[in-house]
PDB file of C-alpha atoms and ligand atoms in Angstrom:
ATOM      1  CA  MET A   1      43.561 -10.772  16.099  1.00 81.00           C
ATOM      2  CA  LYS A   2      45.983 -13.378  15.571  1.00 91.00           C
ATOM      3  CA  LYS A   3      48.445 -14.499  17.767  1.00 94.00           C
ATOM      4  CA  LEU A   4      50.890 -16.467  15.782  1.00 97.00           C
ATOM      5  CA  ILE A   5      51.385 -16.680  12.159  1.00 98.00           C
ATOM      6  CA  ALA A   6      52.274 -19.885  10.523  1.00 98.00           C
ATOM      7  CA  PHE A   7      53.919 -20.993   7.059  1.00 98.00           C
ATOM      8  CA  ASP A   8      54.608 -24.186   5.300  1.00 97.00           C
ATOM      9  CA  LEU A   9      58.445 -23.756   4.496  1.00 97.00           C
ATOM     10  CA  ASP A  10      59.114 -25.334   0.597  1.00 94.00           C
ATOM     11  CA  GLY A  11      56.868 -23.113  -2.067  1.00 95.00           C
ATOM     12  CA  THR A  12      55.681 -20.813   0.227  1.00 98.00           C
ATOM     13  CA  LEU A  13      58.499 -18.761   1.890  1.00 98.00           C
ATOM     14  CA  ALA A  14      61.412 -19.916  -0.126  1.00 97.00           C
ATOM     15  CA  PRO A  15      61.082 -22.039  -3.691  1.00 93.00           C
ATOM     16  CA  SER A  16      61.812 -26.207  -2.916  1.00 87.00           C
ATOM     17  CA  LYS A  17      64.787 -26.701  -0.579  1.00 86.00           C
ATOM     18  CA  SER A  18      66.218 -22.456  -1.516  1.00 92.00           C
ATOM     19  CA  HIS A  19      67.280 -20.273   0.693  1.00 95.00           C
ATOM     20  CA  PHE A  20      65.397 -16.895   1.759  1.00 97.00           C
ATOM     21  CA  ASP A  21      65.309 -14.400  -0.413  1.00 97.00           C
ATOM     22  CA  PRO A  22      66.835 -11.208   0.974  1.00 97.00           C
ATOM     23  CA  ARG A  23      62.910  -9.613   0.716  1.00 97.00           C
ATOM     24  CA  MET A  24      61.962 -12.714   2.734  1.00 98.00           C
ATOM     25  CA  VAL A  25      64.545 -12.342   5.268  1.00 98.00           C
ATOM     26  CA  ALA A  26      63.892  -9.381   6.387  1.00 97.00           C
ATOM     27  CA  LEU A  27      60.295  -9.287   6.101  1.00 97.00           C
ATOM     28  CA  PHE A  28      60.286 -12.100   8.129  1.00 98.00           C
ATOM     29  CA  ASP A  29      63.005 -10.173  10.633  1.00 97.00           C
ATOM     30  CA  GLN A  30      59.949  -7.728  10.991  1.00 97.00           C
ATOM     31  CA  LEU A  31      57.367 -10.271  11.557  1.00 97.00           C
ATOM     32  CA  LEU A  32      59.388 -11.943  14.643  1.00 97.00           C
ATOM     33  CA  ALA A  33      59.772  -8.472  15.920  1.00 95.00           C
ATOM     34  CA  LYS A  34      56.003  -8.960  16.978  1.00 93.00           C
ATOM     35  CA  TYR A  35      54.675 -12.357  16.035  1.00 96.00           C
ATOM     36  CA  GLU A  36      55.088 -15.496  17.474  1.00 97.00           C
ATOM     37  CA  VAL A  37      55.748 -17.454  13.978  1.00 98.00           C
ATOM     38  CA  CYS A  38      56.148 -20.742  13.068  1.00 98.00           C
ATOM     39  CA  VAL A  39      57.593 -22.809  10.395  1.00 98.00           C
ATOM     40  CA  ILE A  40      56.237 -26.472   9.797  1.00 97.00           C
ATOM     41  CA  SER A  41      57.508 -28.407   7.034  1.00 94.00           C
ATOM     42  CA  GLY A  42      58.048 -32.212   6.037  1.00 87.00           C
ATOM     43  CA  ALA A  43      61.573 -31.253   5.422  1.00 88.00           C
ATOM     44  CA  LYS A  44      64.375 -32.430   8.539  1.00 89.00           C
ATOM     45  CA  TYR A  45      65.688 -29.802  10.561  1.00 93.00           C
ATOM     46  CA  GLU A  46      68.986 -29.267   9.111  1.00 92.00           C
ATOM     47  CA  LEU A  47      67.391 -27.998   5.960  1.00 92.00           C
ATOM     48  CA  PHE A  48      65.560 -25.574   8.240  1.00 96.00           C
ATOM     49  CA  GLN A  49      69.033 -24.475   9.317  1.00 96.00           C
ATOM     50  CA  ARG A  50      70.174 -24.289   5.613  1.00 94.00           C
ATOM     51  CA  GLN A  51      67.330 -22.098   4.248  1.00 96.00           C
ATOM     52  CA  PHE A  52      66.714 -19.556   6.695  1.00 97.00           C
ATOM     53  CA  LEU A  53      68.207 -20.040  10.207  1.00 97.00           C
ATOM     54  CA  THR A  54      71.418 -19.082   9.504  1.00 96.00           C
ATOM     55  CA  GLN A  55      69.785 -15.218   7.543  1.00 96.00           C
ATOM     56  CA  ILE A  56      67.141 -14.365   9.605  1.00 97.00           C
ATOM     57  CA  THR A  57      67.960 -12.547  12.680  1.00 95.00           C
ATOM     58  CA  SER A  58      69.932 -13.436  15.634  1.00 94.00           C
ATOM     59  CA  GLU A  59      68.327 -11.700  18.197  1.00 96.00           C
ATOM     60  CA  PRO A  60      67.448 -13.974  21.268  1.00 96.00           C
ATOM     61  CA  ALA A  61      64.011 -12.324  21.828  1.00 96.00           C
ATOM     62  CA  SER A  62      62.894 -12.560  18.458  1.00 97.00           C
ATOM     63  CA  LEU A  63      64.210 -16.139  17.926  1.00 98.00           C
ATOM     64  CA  GLU A  64      62.185 -17.037  21.482  1.00 97.00           C
ATOM     65  CA  ARG A  65      59.233 -16.074  19.425  1.00 97.00           C
ATOM     66  CA  LEU A  66      59.520 -18.983  16.992  1.00 98.00           C
ATOM     67  CA  HIS A  67      58.542 -22.340  16.421  1.00 98.00           C
ATOM     68  CA  LEU A  68      60.072 -25.007  14.339  1.00 98.00           C
ATOM     69  CA  LEU A  69      58.295 -27.720  13.446  1.00 97.00           C
ATOM     70  CA  PRO A  70      60.274 -29.779  10.621  1.00 95.00           C
ATOM     71  CA  THR A  71      59.194 -33.406   9.825  1.00 89.00           C
ATOM     72  CA  SER A  72      55.450 -32.839   9.867  1.00 86.00           C
ATOM     73  CA  GLY A  73      55.706 -31.419  13.326  1.00 88.00           C
ATOM     74  CA  THR A  74      56.914 -34.999  14.654  1.00 89.00           C
ATOM     75  CA  ARG A  75      59.795 -32.789  16.663  1.00 92.00           C
ATOM     76  CA  TYR A  76      58.892 -29.678  17.812  1.00 95.00           C
ATOM     77  CA  TYR A  77      62.400 -26.604  18.255  1.00 97.00           C
ATOM     78  CA  ARG A  78      62.443 -23.628  20.048  1.00 97.00           C
ATOM     79  CA  PHE A  79      65.137 -21.391  21.376  1.00 98.00           C
ATOM     80  CA  GLU A  80      65.906 -21.420  24.561  1.00 96.00           C
ATOM     81  CA  ASN A  81      68.891 -20.122  26.545  1.00 95.00           C
ATOM     82  CA  ASN A  82      70.940 -19.215  23.242  1.00 95.00           C
ATOM     83  CA  GLU A  83      69.978 -22.829  21.439  1.00 96.00           C
ATOM     84  CA  TRP A  84      67.557 -24.324  19.669  1.00 97.00           C
ATOM     85  CA  THR A  85      66.418 -26.589  21.688  1.00 97.00           C
ATOM     86  CA  LEU A  86      64.467 -30.313  21.024  1.00 95.00           C
ATOM     87  CA  GLN A  87      60.953 -30.260  22.614  1.00 94.00           C
ATOM     88  CA  TYR A  88      60.035 -33.653  21.661  1.00 90.00           C
ATOM     89  CA  ALA A  89      60.470 -36.055  18.933  1.00 90.00           C
ATOM     90  CA  GLU A  90      58.424 -39.255  17.872  1.00 87.00           C
ATOM     91  CA  ASP A  91      60.903 -41.450  15.993  1.00 91.00           C
ATOM     92  CA  PHE A  92      60.254 -44.647  14.028  1.00 94.00           C
ATOM     93  CA  SER A  93      62.289 -48.043  16.133  1.00 94.00           C
ATOM     94  CA  ASN A  94      64.509 -49.711  13.396  1.00 96.00           C
ATOM     95  CA  GLU A  95      62.072 -52.321  12.517  1.00 96.00           C
ATOM     96  CA  GLN A  96      60.308 -49.936  11.144  1.00 97.00           C
ATOM     97  CA  LYS A  97      62.535 -48.095   9.099  1.00 97.00           C
ATOM     98  CA  LYS A  98      63.609 -51.429   7.739  1.00 97.00           C
ATOM     99  CA  ARG A  99      60.160 -52.422   6.174  1.00 97.00           C
ATOM    100  CA  ILE A 100      59.910 -48.887   5.063  1.00 98.00           C
ATOM    101  CA  LEU A 101      62.973 -48.429   3.266  1.00 97.00           C
ATOM    102  CA  SER A 102      62.253 -51.943   1.976  1.00 97.00           C
ATOM    103  CA  ALA A 103      59.079 -50.795   0.532  1.00 98.00           C
ATOM    104  CA  LEU A 104      59.963 -47.500  -1.237  1.00 98.00           C
ATOM    105  CA  GLU A 105      62.999 -49.384  -3.003  1.00 97.00           C
ATOM    106  CA  LYS A 106      60.624 -51.617  -4.364  1.00 97.00           C
ATOM    107  CA  GLY A 107      57.631 -49.072  -5.375  1.00 97.00           C
ATOM    108  CA  LEU A 108      60.556 -47.226  -7.228  1.00 97.00           C
ATOM    109  CA  ASP A 109      62.019 -50.181  -8.745  1.00 96.00           C
ATOM    110  CA  GLU A 110      58.800 -52.058  -9.543  1.00 97.00           C
ATOM    111  CA  SER A 111      56.583 -48.839 -10.607  1.00 97.00           C
ATOM    112  CA  GLY A 112      59.539 -48.186 -13.576  1.00 97.00           C
ATOM    113  CA  HIS A 113      60.182 -44.539 -11.862  1.00 97.00           C
ATOM    114  CA  ARG A 114      63.792 -45.373 -10.823  1.00 96.00           C
ATOM    115  CA  VAL A 115      65.763 -41.912 -12.119  1.00 95.00           C
ATOM    116  CA  ASP A 116      68.805 -43.070 -14.138  1.00 94.00           C
ATOM    117  CA  LYS A 117      71.134 -39.973 -12.696  1.00 95.00           C
ATOM    118  CA  THR A 118      70.276 -38.812  -9.113  1.00 97.00           C
ATOM    119  CA  TYR A 119      72.069 -36.084  -7.397  1.00 97.00           C
ATOM    120  CA  GLY A 120      72.262 -37.548  -3.133  1.00 96.00           C
ATOM    121  CA  PRO A 121      70.645 -40.415  -1.856  1.00 95.00           C
ATOM    122  CA  THR A 122      67.043 -40.838  -3.205  1.00 96.00           C
ATOM    123  CA  ILE A 123      65.788 -41.741   0.281  1.00 96.00           C
ATOM    124  CA  GLU A 124      66.367 -40.599   3.324  1.00 93.00           C
ATOM    125  CA  ASP A 125      65.716 -40.802   7.064  1.00 93.00           C
ATOM    126  CA  ARG A 126      64.987 -38.578   8.568  1.00 89.00           C
ATOM    127  CA  GLU A 127      63.969 -40.432  11.929  1.00 91.00           C
ATOM    128  CA  SER A 128      60.426 -39.393  12.382  1.00 89.00           C
ATOM    129  CA  GLN A 129      59.439 -39.593   8.356  1.00 90.00           C
ATOM    130  CA  ILE A 130      61.416 -41.194   5.462  1.00 95.00           C
ATOM    131  CA  THR A 131      61.529 -39.720   2.191  1.00 93.00           C
ATOM    132  CA  LEU A 132      61.597 -40.524  -0.778  1.00 96.00           C
ATOM    133  CA  SER A 133      63.377 -37.857  -3.379  1.00 96.00           C
ATOM    134  CA  PRO A 134      63.510 -40.037  -6.898  1.00 97.00           C
ATOM    135  CA  LEU A 135      66.095 -37.210  -7.932  1.00 97.00           C
ATOM    136  CA  GLY A 136      67.943 -37.266  -5.421  1.00 96.00           C
ATOM    137  CA  GLN A 137      67.925 -34.874  -2.068  1.00 92.00           C
ATOM    138  CA  GLU A 138      70.839 -32.913  -2.868  1.00 94.00           C
ATOM    139  CA  VAL A 139      69.543 -31.846  -6.977  1.00 95.00           C
ATOM    140  CA  VAL A 140      68.970 -28.605  -5.643  1.00 92.00           C
ATOM    141  CA  ALA A 141      71.822 -27.926  -3.880  1.00 92.00           C
ATOM    142  CA  GLN A 142      74.308 -29.103  -6.567  1.00 95.00           C
ATOM    143  CA  LEU A 143      72.634 -27.848  -9.691  1.00 95.00           C
ATOM    144  CA  GLY A 144      70.843 -24.634  -8.236  1.00 94.00           C
ATOM    145  CA  LYS A 145      68.266 -23.266 -10.661  1.00 93.00           C
ATOM    146  CA  GLU A 146      68.675 -26.415 -12.941  1.00 95.00           C
ATOM    147  CA  GLY A 147      68.178 -28.664 -10.196  1.00 95.00           C
ATOM    148  CA  LEU A 148      65.083 -26.971  -9.220  1.00 92.00           C
ATOM    149  CA  GLU A 149      63.591 -26.925 -12.809  1.00 94.00           C
ATOM    150  CA  LEU A 150      64.768 -30.228 -13.305  1.00 95.00           C
ATOM    151  CA  LYS A 151      62.324 -30.964  -9.860  1.00 93.00           C
ATOM    152  CA  GLU A 152      59.624 -29.085 -11.145  1.00 92.00           C
ATOM    153  CA  SER A 153      59.116 -30.703 -14.738  1.00 95.00           C
ATOM    154  CA  TRP A 154      59.828 -34.462 -13.070  1.00 96.00           C
ATOM    155  CA  ASP A 155      56.362 -35.420 -11.876  1.00 95.00           C
ATOM    156  CA  PRO A 156      54.147 -31.896 -11.924  1.00 93.00           C
ATOM    157  CA  LYS A 157      50.912 -33.371 -11.197  1.00 91.00           C
ATOM    158  CA  GLY A 158      52.193 -36.441  -8.496  1.00 92.00           C
ATOM    159  CA  GLU A 159      51.362 -39.339 -11.433  1.00 95.00           C
ATOM    160  CA  LYS A 160      54.903 -40.701 -10.835  1.00 97.00           C
ATOM    161  CA  ARG A 161      54.402 -40.693  -7.424  1.00 96.00           C
ATOM    162  CA  ARG A 162      50.937 -41.542  -6.896  1.00 96.00           C
ATOM    163  CA  GLU A 163      52.135 -45.044  -9.188  1.00 97.00           C
ATOM    164  CA  ILE A 164      55.196 -45.678  -6.510  1.00 97.00           C
ATOM    165  CA  ALA A 165      52.808 -44.797  -3.346  1.00 97.00           C
ATOM    166  CA  ALA A 166      50.184 -47.086  -4.160  1.00 97.00           C
ATOM    167  CA  ILE A 167      52.542 -50.079  -4.544  1.00 98.00           C
ATOM    168  CA  VAL A 168      54.372 -49.076  -1.323  1.00 98.00           C
ATOM    169  CA  GLU A 169      50.896 -48.726   0.517  1.00 96.00           C
ATOM    170  CA  LYS A 170      50.237 -52.637   0.032  1.00 97.00           C
ATOM    171  CA  GLU A 171      53.738 -53.275   1.305  1.00 97.00           C
ATOM    172  CA  ILE A 172      53.364 -51.357   4.634  1.00 97.00           C
ATOM    173  CA  PRO A 173      49.622 -50.534   5.075  1.00 96.00           C
ATOM    174  CA  GLU A 174      50.565 -49.369   9.161  1.00 95.00           C
ATOM    175  CA  PHE A 175      51.956 -46.486   7.796  1.00 96.00           C
ATOM    176  CA  SER A 176      50.926 -43.075   6.600  1.00 91.00           C
ATOM    177  CA  ILE A 177      52.350 -42.703   2.605  1.00 93.00           C
ATOM    178  CA  ARG A 178      52.069 -39.043   1.238  1.00 88.00           C
ATOM    179  CA  VAL A 179      53.123 -37.306  -1.563  1.00 89.00           C
ATOM    180  CA  ALA A 180      54.349 -34.372  -0.957  1.00 83.00           C
ATOM    181  CA  GLY A 181      56.565 -31.031  -2.116  1.00 78.00           C
ATOM    182  CA  ALA A 182      57.606 -31.274  -5.365  1.00 85.00           C
ATOM    183  CA  THR A 183      59.329 -34.329  -6.095  1.00 93.00           C
ATOM    184  CA  SER A 184      58.686 -36.314  -2.687  1.00 93.00           C
ATOM    185  CA  ILE A 185      56.903 -39.121  -0.988  1.00 94.00           C
ATOM    186  CA  ASP A 186      57.008 -38.830   2.939  1.00 91.00           C
ATOM    187  CA  VAL A 187      56.275 -42.027   5.073  1.00 93.00           C
ATOM    188  CA  THR A 188      55.169 -40.977   8.826  1.00 90.00           C
ATOM    189  CA  MET A 189      53.366 -43.183  11.154  1.00 91.00           C
ATOM    190  CA  PRO A 190      49.414 -43.033  10.279  1.00 89.00           C
ATOM    191  CA  GLY A 191      47.681 -39.645  11.109  1.00 85.00           C
ATOM    192  CA  VAL A 192      51.064 -37.684  11.117  1.00 87.00           C
ATOM    193  CA  ASP A 193      50.520 -34.634   8.953  1.00 88.00           C
ATOM    194  CA  LYS A 194      50.776 -30.552   8.886  1.00 93.00           C
ATOM    195  CA  GLY A 195      47.002 -30.797  10.911  1.00 94.00           C
ATOM    196  CA  TYR A 196      48.915 -33.239  13.862  1.00 93.00           C
ATOM    197  CA  GLY A 197      51.923 -30.985  14.036  1.00 94.00           C
ATOM    198  CA  MET A 198      49.347 -27.589  14.021  1.00 96.00           C
ATOM    199  CA  GLN A 199      47.709 -29.360  16.272  1.00 96.00           C
ATOM    200  CA  LYS A 200      50.794 -30.260  18.710  1.00 94.00           C
ATOM    201  CA  LEU A 201      51.321 -26.779  18.485  1.00 96.00           C
ATOM    202  CA  LEU A 202      48.536 -25.292  19.846  1.00 97.00           C
ATOM    203  CA  ASP A 203      48.459 -27.843  22.574  1.00 95.00           C
ATOM    204  CA  ALA A 204      51.986 -26.833  23.912  1.00 94.00           C
ATOM    205  CA  ASN A 205      51.226 -23.739  23.574  1.00 96.00           C
ATOM    206  CA  LYS A 206      47.760 -23.277  24.933  1.00 97.00           C
ATOM    207  CA  LEU A 207      46.706 -21.656  21.717  1.00 97.00           C
ATOM    208  CA  ASN A 208      43.168 -22.146  19.999  1.00 97.00           C
ATOM    209  CA  LYS A 209      42.801 -22.554  16.152  1.00 97.00           C
ATOM    210  CA  GLU A 210      41.052 -19.076  15.897  1.00 97.00           C
ATOM    211  CA  ASP A 211      44.506 -17.537  17.542  1.00 97.00           C
ATOM    212  CA  VAL A 212      46.405 -18.745  14.032  1.00 98.00           C
ATOM    213  CA  LEU A 213      46.822 -18.152  10.336  1.00 98.00           C
ATOM    214  CA  PHE A 214      48.713 -20.206   8.476  1.00 98.00           C
ATOM    215  CA  PHE A 215      50.148 -19.640   4.636  1.00 98.00           C
ATOM    216  CA  GLY A 216      50.841 -22.871   2.495  1.00 98.00           C
ATOM    217  CA  ASP A 217      50.911 -23.248  -1.450  1.00 96.00           C
ATOM    218  CA  LYS A 218      49.381 -27.038  -1.274  1.00 94.00           C
ATOM    219  CA  LEU A 219      45.896 -26.081   0.409  1.00 96.00           C
ATOM    220  CA  GLU A 220      44.005 -27.957  -2.034  1.00 93.00           C
ATOM    221  CA  PRO A 221      42.237 -31.472  -1.152  1.00 90.00           C
ATOM    222  CA  GLY A 222      45.415 -33.737  -1.669  1.00 79.00           C
ATOM    223  CA  GLY A 223      48.294 -31.221  -1.240  1.00 87.00           C
ATOM    224  CA  ASN A 224      50.531 -31.721   1.806  1.00 88.00           C
ATOM    225  CA  ASP A 225      48.840 -28.204   3.458  1.00 95.00           C
ATOM    226  CA  TYR A 226      45.318 -29.457   3.085  1.00 94.00           C
ATOM    227  CA  ALA A 227      45.498 -30.912   6.916  1.00 94.00           C
ATOM    228  CA  VAL A 228      45.908 -27.480   7.982  1.00 97.00           C
ATOM    229  CA  GLU A 229      43.091 -25.857   6.450  1.00 97.00           C
ATOM    230  CA  GLU A 230      40.635 -29.314   6.853  1.00 96.00           C
ATOM    231  CA  MET A 231      41.139 -28.730  11.048  1.00 96.00           C
ATOM    232  CA  GLY A 232      39.376 -25.639  10.158  1.00 97.00           C
ATOM    233  CA  ILE A 233      42.641 -23.102  10.938  1.00 98.00           C
ATOM    234  CA  ASP A 234      42.234 -19.646   9.091  1.00 98.00           C
ATOM    235  CA  CYS A 235      44.383 -20.308   5.924  1.00 98.00           C
ATOM    236  CA  ILE A 236      45.604 -18.154   2.974  1.00 98.00           C
ATOM    237  CA  SER A 237      46.926 -20.072  -0.492  1.00 98.00           C
ATOM    238  CA  VAL A 238      49.329 -18.975  -1.944  1.00 98.00           C
ATOM    239  CA  ARG A 239      51.497 -19.320  -5.632  1.00 97.00           C
ATOM    240  CA  SER A 240      54.886 -18.698  -4.473  1.00 96.00           C
ATOM    241  CA  TRP A 241      57.121 -16.759  -1.464  1.00 98.00           C
ATOM    242  CA  GLU A 242      56.104 -13.591  -3.465  1.00 98.00           C
ATOM    243  CA  ASP A 243      52.386 -14.043  -3.239  1.00 98.00           C
ATOM    244  CA  THR A 244      53.406 -14.773   0.860  1.00 98.00           C
ATOM    245  CA  ALA A 245      56.128 -11.683   1.160  1.00 98.00           C
ATOM    246  CA  TYR A 246      53.228  -9.299  -0.033  1.00 97.00           C
ATOM    247  CA  ALA A 247      50.967 -10.686   2.168  1.00 97.00           C
ATOM    248  CA  ILE A 248      53.476 -10.120   5.166  1.00 97.00           C
ATOM    249  CA  GLU A 249      53.899  -7.267   4.249  1.00 96.00           C
ATOM    250  CA  GLY A 250      50.424  -6.170   4.754  1.00 94.00           C
ATOM    251  CA  ILE A 251      50.858  -7.234   8.157  1.00 94.00           C
ATOM    252  CA  VAL A 252      53.587  -6.106   9.445  1.00 93.00           C
ATOM    253  CA  HIS A 253      52.233  -2.599   8.575  1.00 88.00           C
ATOM    254  CA  ILE A 254      49.099  -2.349   9.797  1.00 77.00           C
ATOM    255  CA  SER A 255      50.169  -4.230  13.015  1.00 63.00           C
TER     256      SER A 255
HETATM  257 MG1  LIG B 301      54.609 -26.344   0.373  1.00 53.58          MG
END
């Protein structure tokens, strides 16, 4: 019997940077009524708010069962005394941020993959993670479905991003540089990935790996969910939020 059900966010619970579908909202609320639930993502906390926290249940007893691990688990939020409370954060120093920002700019320029028309900032400082999104962070917020299609077609196999990452890696070998999500490259301290975040979650809640079931859409080697599989947590690979919804229906109906 699993005690905690964990999910990647983009591509697993919702399309990239998009709201939960109403069907997912209903299922997620049902799951929260019975299980401890975790959402772990490279995305920042503010996107968690935008994509689902504003839509799901406001029932404190349910929210107290929800564990939020934005920016790959370098931050951890729990619902305590009626508000989301930061449990810990592992942030970069200003000096580290400067080095990372200049390496990412160089990667964009030297690879030739700088995009002419961008939507919102292309480099975003998430305090404990810095993320490059060559089309801009707001492409889906501004263009909607068209933005989503633009994202999906820009670098589906990650080739452009691997070229950028190779340049960045040479500049800042002391950090971890990862091709992630649909169009982004994440820079974190070395060893920070979803496996790191999940281990932090297990430790904080005195859970064993066997207690957890994880859903992700990028569980293959090289994918940004692979670290969870690699650490030995039971994982279910999904193609989209619809697959996940189908599986949650099964979980809430038999338990
Ligand atoms: Mg994903």
